[in-house]
mmCIF file of C-alpha atoms and ligand atoms in Angstrom:
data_model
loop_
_atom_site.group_PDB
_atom_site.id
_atom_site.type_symbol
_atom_site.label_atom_id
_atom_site.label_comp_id
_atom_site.label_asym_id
_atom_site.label_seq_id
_atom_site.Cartn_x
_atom_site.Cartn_y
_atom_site.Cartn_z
ATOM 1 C CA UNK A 732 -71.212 -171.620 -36.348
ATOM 2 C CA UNK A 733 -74.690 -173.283 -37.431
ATOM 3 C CA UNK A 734 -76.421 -171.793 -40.205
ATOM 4 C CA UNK A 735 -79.853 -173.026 -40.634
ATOM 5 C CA UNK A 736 -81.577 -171.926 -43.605
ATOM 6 C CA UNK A 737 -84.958 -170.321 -43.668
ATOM 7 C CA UNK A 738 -87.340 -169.430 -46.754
ATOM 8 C CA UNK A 739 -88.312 -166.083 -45.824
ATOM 9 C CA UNK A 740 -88.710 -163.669 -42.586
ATOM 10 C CA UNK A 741 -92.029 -165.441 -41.304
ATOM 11 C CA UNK A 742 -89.904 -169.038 -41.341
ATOM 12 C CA UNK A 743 -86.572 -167.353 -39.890
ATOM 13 C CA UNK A 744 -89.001 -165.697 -36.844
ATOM 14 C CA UNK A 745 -90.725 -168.798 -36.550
ATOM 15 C CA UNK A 746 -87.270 -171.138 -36.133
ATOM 16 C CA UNK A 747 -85.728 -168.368 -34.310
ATOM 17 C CA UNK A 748 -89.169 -168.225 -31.661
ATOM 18 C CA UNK A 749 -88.581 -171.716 -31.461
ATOM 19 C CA UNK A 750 -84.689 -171.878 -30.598
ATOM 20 C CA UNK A 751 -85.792 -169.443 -27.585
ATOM 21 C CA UNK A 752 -88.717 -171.526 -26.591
ATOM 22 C CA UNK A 753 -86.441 -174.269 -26.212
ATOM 23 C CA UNK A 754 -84.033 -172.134 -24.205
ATOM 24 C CA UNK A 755 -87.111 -171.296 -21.950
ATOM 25 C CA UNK A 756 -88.375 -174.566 -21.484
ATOM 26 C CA UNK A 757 -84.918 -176.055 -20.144
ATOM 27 C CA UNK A 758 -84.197 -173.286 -17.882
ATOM 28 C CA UNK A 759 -87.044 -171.527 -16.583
ATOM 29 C CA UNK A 760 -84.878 -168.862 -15.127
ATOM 30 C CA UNK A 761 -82.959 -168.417 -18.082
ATOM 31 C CA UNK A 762 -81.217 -165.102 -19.170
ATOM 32 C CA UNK A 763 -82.396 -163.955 -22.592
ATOM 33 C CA UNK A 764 -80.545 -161.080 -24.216
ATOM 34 C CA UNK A 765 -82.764 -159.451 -26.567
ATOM 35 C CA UNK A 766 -82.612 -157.292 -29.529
ATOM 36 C CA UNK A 767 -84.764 -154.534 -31.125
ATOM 37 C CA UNK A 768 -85.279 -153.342 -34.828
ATOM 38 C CA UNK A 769 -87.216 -155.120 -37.093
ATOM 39 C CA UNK A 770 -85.778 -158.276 -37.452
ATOM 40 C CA UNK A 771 -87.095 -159.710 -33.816
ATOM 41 C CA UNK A 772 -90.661 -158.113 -34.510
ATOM 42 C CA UNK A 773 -92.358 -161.778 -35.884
ATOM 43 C CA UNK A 774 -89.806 -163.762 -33.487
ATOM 44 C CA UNK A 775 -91.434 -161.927 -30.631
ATOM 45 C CA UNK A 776 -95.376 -162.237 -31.664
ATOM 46 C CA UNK A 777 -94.345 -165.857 -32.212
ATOM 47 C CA UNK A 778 -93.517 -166.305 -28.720
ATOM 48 C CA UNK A 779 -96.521 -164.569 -27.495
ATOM 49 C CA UNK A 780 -98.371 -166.217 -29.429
ATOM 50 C CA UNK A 781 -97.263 -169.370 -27.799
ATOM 51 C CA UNK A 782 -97.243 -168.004 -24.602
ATOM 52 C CA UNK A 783 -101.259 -167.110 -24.996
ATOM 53 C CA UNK A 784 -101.587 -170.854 -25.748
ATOM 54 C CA UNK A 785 -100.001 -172.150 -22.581
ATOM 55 C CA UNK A 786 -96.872 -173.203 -24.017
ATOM 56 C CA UNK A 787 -94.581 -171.076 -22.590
ATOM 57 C CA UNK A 788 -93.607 -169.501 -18.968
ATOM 58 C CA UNK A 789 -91.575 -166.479 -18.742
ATOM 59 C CA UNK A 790 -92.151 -165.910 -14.847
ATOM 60 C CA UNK A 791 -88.225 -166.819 -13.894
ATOM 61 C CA UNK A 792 -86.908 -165.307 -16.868
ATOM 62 C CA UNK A 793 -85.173 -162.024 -16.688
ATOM 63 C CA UNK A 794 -84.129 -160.140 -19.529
ATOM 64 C CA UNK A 795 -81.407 -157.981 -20.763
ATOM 65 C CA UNK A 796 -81.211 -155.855 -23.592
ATOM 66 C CA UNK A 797 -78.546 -154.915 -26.136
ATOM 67 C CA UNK A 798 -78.377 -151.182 -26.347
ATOM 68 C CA UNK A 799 -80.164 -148.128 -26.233
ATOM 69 C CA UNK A 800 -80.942 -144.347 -26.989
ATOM 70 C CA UNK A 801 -79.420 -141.898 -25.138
ATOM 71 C CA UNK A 802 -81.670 -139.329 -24.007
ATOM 72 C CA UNK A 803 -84.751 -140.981 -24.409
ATOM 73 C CA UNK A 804 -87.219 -142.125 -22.280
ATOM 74 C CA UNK A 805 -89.013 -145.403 -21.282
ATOM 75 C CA UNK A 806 -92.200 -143.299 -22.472
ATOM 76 C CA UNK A 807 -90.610 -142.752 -25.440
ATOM 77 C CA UNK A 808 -92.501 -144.544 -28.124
ATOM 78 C CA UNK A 809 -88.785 -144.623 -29.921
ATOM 79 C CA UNK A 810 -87.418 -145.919 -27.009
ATOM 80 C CA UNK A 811 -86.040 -149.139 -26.856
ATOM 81 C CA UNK A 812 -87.715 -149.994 -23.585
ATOM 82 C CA UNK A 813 -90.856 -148.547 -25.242
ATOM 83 C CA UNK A 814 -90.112 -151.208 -27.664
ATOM 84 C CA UNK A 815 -89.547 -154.019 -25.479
ATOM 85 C CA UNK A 816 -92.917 -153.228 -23.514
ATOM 86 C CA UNK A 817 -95.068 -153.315 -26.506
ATOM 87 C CA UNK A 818 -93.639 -155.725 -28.708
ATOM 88 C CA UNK A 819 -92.859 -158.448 -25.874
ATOM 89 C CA UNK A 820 -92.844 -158.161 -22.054
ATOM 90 C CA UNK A 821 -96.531 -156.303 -22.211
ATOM 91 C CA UNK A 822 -98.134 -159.391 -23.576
ATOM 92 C CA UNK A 823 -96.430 -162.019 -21.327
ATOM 93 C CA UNK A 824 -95.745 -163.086 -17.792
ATOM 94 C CA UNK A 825 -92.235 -161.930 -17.539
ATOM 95 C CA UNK A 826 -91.653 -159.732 -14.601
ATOM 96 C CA UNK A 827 -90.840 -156.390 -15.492
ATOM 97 C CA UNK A 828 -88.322 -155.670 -13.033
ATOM 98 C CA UNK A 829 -86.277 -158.504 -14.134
ATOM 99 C CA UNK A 830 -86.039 -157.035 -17.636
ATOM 100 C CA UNK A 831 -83.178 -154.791 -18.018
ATOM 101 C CA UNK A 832 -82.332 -152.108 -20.724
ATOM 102 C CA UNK A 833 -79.793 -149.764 -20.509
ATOM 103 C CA UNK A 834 -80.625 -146.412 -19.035
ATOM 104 C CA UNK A 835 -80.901 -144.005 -21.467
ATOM 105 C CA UNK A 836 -82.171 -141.201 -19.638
ATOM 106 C CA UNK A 837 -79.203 -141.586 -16.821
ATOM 107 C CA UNK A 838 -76.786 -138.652 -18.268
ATOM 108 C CA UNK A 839 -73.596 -139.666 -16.951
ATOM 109 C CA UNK A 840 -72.818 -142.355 -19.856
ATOM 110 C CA UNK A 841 -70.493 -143.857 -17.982
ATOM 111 C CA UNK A 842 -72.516 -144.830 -15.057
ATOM 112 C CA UNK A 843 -75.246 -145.651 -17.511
ATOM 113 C CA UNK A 844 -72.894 -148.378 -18.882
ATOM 114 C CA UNK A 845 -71.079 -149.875 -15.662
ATOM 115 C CA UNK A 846 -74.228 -150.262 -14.285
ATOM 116 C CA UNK A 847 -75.454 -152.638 -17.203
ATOM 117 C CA UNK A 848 -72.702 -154.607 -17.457
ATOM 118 C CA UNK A 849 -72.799 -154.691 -13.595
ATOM 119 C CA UNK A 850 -76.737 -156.145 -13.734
ATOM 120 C CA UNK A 851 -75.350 -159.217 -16.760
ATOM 121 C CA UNK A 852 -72.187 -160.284 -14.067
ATOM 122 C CA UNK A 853 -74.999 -160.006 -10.806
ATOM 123 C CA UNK A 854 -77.823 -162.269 -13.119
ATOM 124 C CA UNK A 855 -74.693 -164.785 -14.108
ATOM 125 C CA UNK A 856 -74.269 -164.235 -17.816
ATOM 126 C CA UNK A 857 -76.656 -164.063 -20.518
ATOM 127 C CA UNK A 858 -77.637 -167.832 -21.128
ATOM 128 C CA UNK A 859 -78.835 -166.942 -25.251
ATOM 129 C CA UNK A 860 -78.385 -163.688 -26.991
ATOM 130 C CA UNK A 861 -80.669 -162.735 -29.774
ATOM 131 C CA UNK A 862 -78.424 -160.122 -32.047
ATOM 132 C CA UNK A 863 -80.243 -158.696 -35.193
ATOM 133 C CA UNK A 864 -77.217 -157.044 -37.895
ATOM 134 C CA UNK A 865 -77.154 -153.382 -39.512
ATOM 135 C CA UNK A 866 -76.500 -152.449 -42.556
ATOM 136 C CA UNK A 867 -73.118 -151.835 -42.419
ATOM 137 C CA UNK A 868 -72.226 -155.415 -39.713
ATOM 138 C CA UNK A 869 -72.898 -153.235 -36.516
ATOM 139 C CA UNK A 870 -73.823 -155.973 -33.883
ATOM 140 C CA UNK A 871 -75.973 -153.899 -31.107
ATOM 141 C CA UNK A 872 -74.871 -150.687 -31.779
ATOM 142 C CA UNK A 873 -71.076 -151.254 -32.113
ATOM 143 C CA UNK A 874 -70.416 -149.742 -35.330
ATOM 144 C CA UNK A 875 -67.655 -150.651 -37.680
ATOM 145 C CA UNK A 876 -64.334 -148.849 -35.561
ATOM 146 C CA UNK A 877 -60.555 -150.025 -34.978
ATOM 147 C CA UNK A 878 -60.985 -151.632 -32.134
ATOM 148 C CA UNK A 879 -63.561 -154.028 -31.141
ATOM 149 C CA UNK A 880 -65.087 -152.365 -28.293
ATOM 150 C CA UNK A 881 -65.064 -154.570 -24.912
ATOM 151 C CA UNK A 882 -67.691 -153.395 -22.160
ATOM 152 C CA UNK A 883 -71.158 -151.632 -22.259
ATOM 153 C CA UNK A 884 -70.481 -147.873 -23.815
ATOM 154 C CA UNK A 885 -71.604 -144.793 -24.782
ATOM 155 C CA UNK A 886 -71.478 -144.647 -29.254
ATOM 156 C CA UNK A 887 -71.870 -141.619 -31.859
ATOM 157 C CA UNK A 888 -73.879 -143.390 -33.897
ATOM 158 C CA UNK A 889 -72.835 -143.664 -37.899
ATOM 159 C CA UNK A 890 -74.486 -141.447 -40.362
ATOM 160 C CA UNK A 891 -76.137 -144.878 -42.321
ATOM 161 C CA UNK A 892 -77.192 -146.189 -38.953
ATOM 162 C CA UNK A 893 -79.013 -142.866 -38.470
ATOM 163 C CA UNK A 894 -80.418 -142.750 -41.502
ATOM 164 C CA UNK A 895 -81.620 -146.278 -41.662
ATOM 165 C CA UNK A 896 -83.079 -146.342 -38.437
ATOM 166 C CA UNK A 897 -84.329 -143.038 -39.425
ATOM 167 C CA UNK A 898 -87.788 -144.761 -41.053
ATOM 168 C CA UNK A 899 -89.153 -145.289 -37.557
ATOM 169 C CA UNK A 900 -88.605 -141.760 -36.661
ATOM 170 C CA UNK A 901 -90.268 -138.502 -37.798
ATOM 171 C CA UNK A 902 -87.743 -136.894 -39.475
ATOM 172 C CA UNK A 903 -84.117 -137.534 -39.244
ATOM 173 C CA UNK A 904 -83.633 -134.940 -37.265
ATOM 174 C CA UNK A 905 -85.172 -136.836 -34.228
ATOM 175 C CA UNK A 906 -83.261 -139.513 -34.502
ATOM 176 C CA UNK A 907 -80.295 -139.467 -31.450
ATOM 177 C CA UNK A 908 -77.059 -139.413 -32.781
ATOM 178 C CA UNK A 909 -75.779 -141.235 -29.607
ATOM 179 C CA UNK A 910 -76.531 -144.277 -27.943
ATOM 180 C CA UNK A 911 -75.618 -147.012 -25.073
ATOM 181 C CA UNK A 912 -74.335 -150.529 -26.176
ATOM 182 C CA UNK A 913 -73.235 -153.515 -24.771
ATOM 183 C CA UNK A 914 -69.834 -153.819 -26.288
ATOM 184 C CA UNK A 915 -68.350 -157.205 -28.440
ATOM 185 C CA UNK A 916 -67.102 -158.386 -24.666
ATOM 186 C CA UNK A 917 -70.248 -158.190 -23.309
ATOM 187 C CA UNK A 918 -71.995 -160.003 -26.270
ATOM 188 C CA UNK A 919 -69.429 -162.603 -26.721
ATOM 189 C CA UNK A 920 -69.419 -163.557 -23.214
ATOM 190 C CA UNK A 921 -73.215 -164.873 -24.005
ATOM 191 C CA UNK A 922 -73.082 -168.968 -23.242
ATOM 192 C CA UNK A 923 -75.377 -169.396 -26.534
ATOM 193 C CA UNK A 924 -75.756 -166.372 -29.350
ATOM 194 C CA UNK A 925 -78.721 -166.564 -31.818
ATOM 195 C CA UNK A 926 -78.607 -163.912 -35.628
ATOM 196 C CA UNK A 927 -81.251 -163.590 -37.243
ATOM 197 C CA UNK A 928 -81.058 -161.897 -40.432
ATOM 198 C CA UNK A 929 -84.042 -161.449 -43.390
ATOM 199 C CA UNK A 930 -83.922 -159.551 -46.983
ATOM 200 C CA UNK A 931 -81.752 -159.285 -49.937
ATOM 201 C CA UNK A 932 -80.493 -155.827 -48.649
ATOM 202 C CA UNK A 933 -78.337 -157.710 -46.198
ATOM 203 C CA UNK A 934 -77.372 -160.580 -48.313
ATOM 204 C CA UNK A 935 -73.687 -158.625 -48.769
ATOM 205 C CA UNK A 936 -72.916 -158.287 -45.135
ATOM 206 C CA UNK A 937 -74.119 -161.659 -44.394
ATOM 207 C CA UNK A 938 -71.220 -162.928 -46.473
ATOM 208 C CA UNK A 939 -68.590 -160.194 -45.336
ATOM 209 C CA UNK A 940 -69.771 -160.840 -41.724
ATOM 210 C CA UNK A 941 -69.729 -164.896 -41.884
ATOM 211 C CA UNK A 942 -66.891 -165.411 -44.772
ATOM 212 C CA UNK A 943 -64.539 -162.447 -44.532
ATOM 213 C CA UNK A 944 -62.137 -161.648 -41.988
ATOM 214 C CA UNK A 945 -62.634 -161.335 -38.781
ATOM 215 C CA UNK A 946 -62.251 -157.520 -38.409
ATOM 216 C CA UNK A 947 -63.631 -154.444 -36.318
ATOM 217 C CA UNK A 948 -64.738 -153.034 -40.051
ATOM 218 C CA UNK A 949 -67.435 -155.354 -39.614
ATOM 219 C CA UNK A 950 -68.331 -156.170 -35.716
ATOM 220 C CA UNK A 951 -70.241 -159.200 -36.652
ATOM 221 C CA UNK A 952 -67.537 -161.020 -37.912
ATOM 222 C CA UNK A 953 -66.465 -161.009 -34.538
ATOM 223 C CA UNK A 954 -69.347 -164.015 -33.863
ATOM 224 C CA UNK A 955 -66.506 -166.200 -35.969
ATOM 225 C CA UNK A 956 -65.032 -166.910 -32.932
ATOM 226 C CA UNK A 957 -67.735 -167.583 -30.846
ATOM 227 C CA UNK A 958 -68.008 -171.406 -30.071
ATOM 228 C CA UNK A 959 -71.725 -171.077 -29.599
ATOM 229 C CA UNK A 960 -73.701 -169.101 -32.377
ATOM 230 C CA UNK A 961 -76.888 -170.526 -34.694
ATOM 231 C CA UNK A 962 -77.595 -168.353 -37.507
ATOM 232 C CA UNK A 963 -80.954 -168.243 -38.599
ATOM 233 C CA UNK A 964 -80.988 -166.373 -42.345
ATOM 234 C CA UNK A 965 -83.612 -166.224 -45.197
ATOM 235 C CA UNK A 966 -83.053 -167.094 -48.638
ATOM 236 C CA UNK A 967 -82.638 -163.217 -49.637
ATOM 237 C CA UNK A 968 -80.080 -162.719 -47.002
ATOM 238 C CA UNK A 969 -78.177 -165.626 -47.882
ATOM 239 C CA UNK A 970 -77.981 -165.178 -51.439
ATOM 240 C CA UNK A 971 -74.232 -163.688 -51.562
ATOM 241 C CA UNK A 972 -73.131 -165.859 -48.776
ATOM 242 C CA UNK A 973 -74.273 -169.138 -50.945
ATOM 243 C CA UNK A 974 -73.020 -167.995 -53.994
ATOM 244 C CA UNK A 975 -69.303 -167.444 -52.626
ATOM 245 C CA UNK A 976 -69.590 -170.724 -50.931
ATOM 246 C CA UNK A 977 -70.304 -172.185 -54.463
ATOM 247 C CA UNK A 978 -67.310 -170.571 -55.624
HETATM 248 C C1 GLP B 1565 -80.445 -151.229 -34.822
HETATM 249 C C2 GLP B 1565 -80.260 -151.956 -33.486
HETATM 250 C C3 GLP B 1565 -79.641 -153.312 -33.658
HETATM 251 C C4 GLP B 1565 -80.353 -154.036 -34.781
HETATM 252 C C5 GLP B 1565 -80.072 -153.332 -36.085
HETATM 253 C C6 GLP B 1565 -80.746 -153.983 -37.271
HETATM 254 O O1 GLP B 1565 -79.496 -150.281 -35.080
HETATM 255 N N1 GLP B 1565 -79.499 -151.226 -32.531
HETATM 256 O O2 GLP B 1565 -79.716 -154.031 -32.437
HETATM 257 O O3 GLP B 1565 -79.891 -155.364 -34.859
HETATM 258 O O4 GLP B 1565 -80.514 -151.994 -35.987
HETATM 259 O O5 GLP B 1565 -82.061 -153.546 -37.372
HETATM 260 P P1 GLP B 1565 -83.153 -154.231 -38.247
HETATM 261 O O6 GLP B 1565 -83.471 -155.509 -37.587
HETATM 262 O O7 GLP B 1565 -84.311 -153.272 -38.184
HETATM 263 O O8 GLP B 1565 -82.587 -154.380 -39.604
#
């Protein structure tokens, strides 16, 4: 595992923009995996941004993403591939129908999910995967459970996930309790994996996640074993990790 160090969340988007652009650049038709939440939101202008300049071409790129809401529309604007749309593929030359997120509106979960994982095996593998981490390590949205999960699936979502991702929603109340993942397979199959992580209020999982066992408690210390993965962390979310390094 790399771990490059960055001073704060506009640095870790702009390294993190930049370890994609480089992807891009030496394979045109890449496969990017991509993430929502907060944490990609400056990576993503950054490579817009870039785009807009001429630096970057994302016409052979197709695009898969990690995971999302069950039940809710592309319309959405809670969505997922609401998100995608207006945070990235709205503002660049990808084409559309090479970007895939999973189905939320398909009811039968378990069509929703073969069919993902079918798309990643038909497009080759994902060449880079861009994972953000939650709260409580969930990678995605495979939340801390006894097993690692393998394939794409159908989750309950946790009661911290759905309160934390609560503060883009609403009320609560809106906020799905279920949703579909890619599972730890499907993520650690990825050729390359890129985390980005920002703020002090992940500086504990950071360490458990990157330092502790490797255990479905915390799904991203699964990325341990990955021979691949460049971690891209500010100084706030590093703070534990660097202290029980010192130690
Ligand atoms: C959500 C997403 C994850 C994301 C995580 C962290 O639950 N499903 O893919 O990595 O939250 O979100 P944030 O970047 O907003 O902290």
């Amino acid at each position: 595992m790399q771990l490059i160090q960055a001073k704060d969340y506009e640095d870790m988007s702009r390294k993190a923009a930049n370890i994609i652009s480089a992807q891009v650049i030496l394979k045109p038709n890449c496969v990017l995996g991509l993430a929502t939440g907060s944490s990609p939101l400056s990576t993503y202008a950054n490579l817009i941004e870039w785009y807009k300049k001429g630096d970057l071409d994302f016409s052979n790129v197709s695009s898969v993403n990690l995971d999302e809401y069950r039940g809710l529309t592309a319309d959405n604007d809670q969505s997922y591939r609401y998100f995608m749309n207006t945070n990235l593929f709205d503002h660049i030359n990808i084409d559309k129908s090479k970007t895939y997120v999973p189905d939320g509106t398909e009811p039968d979960s378990a069509k929703a999910c073969s069919r993902h994982d079918e798309i990643i095996e038909e497009l080759g593998g994902i060449d880079l995967q861009l994972l953000g981490m939650g709260l409580n390590g969930h990678i995605g949205f495979n939340e801390p459970a006894a097993e690692f999960p393998k394939g794409t699936h159908c989750v309950d979502l946790t009661q911290s996930t759905i309160e934390a991702n609560s503060r883009f929603f609403a009320s609560i109340d809106d906020v799905p309790t279920q949703a579909y993942t890619m599972g730890i397979q499907s993520i650690m199959l990825a050729k390359k994996i890129l985390v980005i992580v920002s703020g002090a209020n992940k500086a504990q999982i950071v360490a458990d996640a990157f330092l502790g066992p490797v255990t479905p408690e915390v799904p991203a210390s699964i990325l341990q074993m990955h021979p691949d993965v460049t971690v891209v962390a500010d100084a706030d979310a590093l703070s534990v990790y660097l202290e029980r390094c010192k130690a």
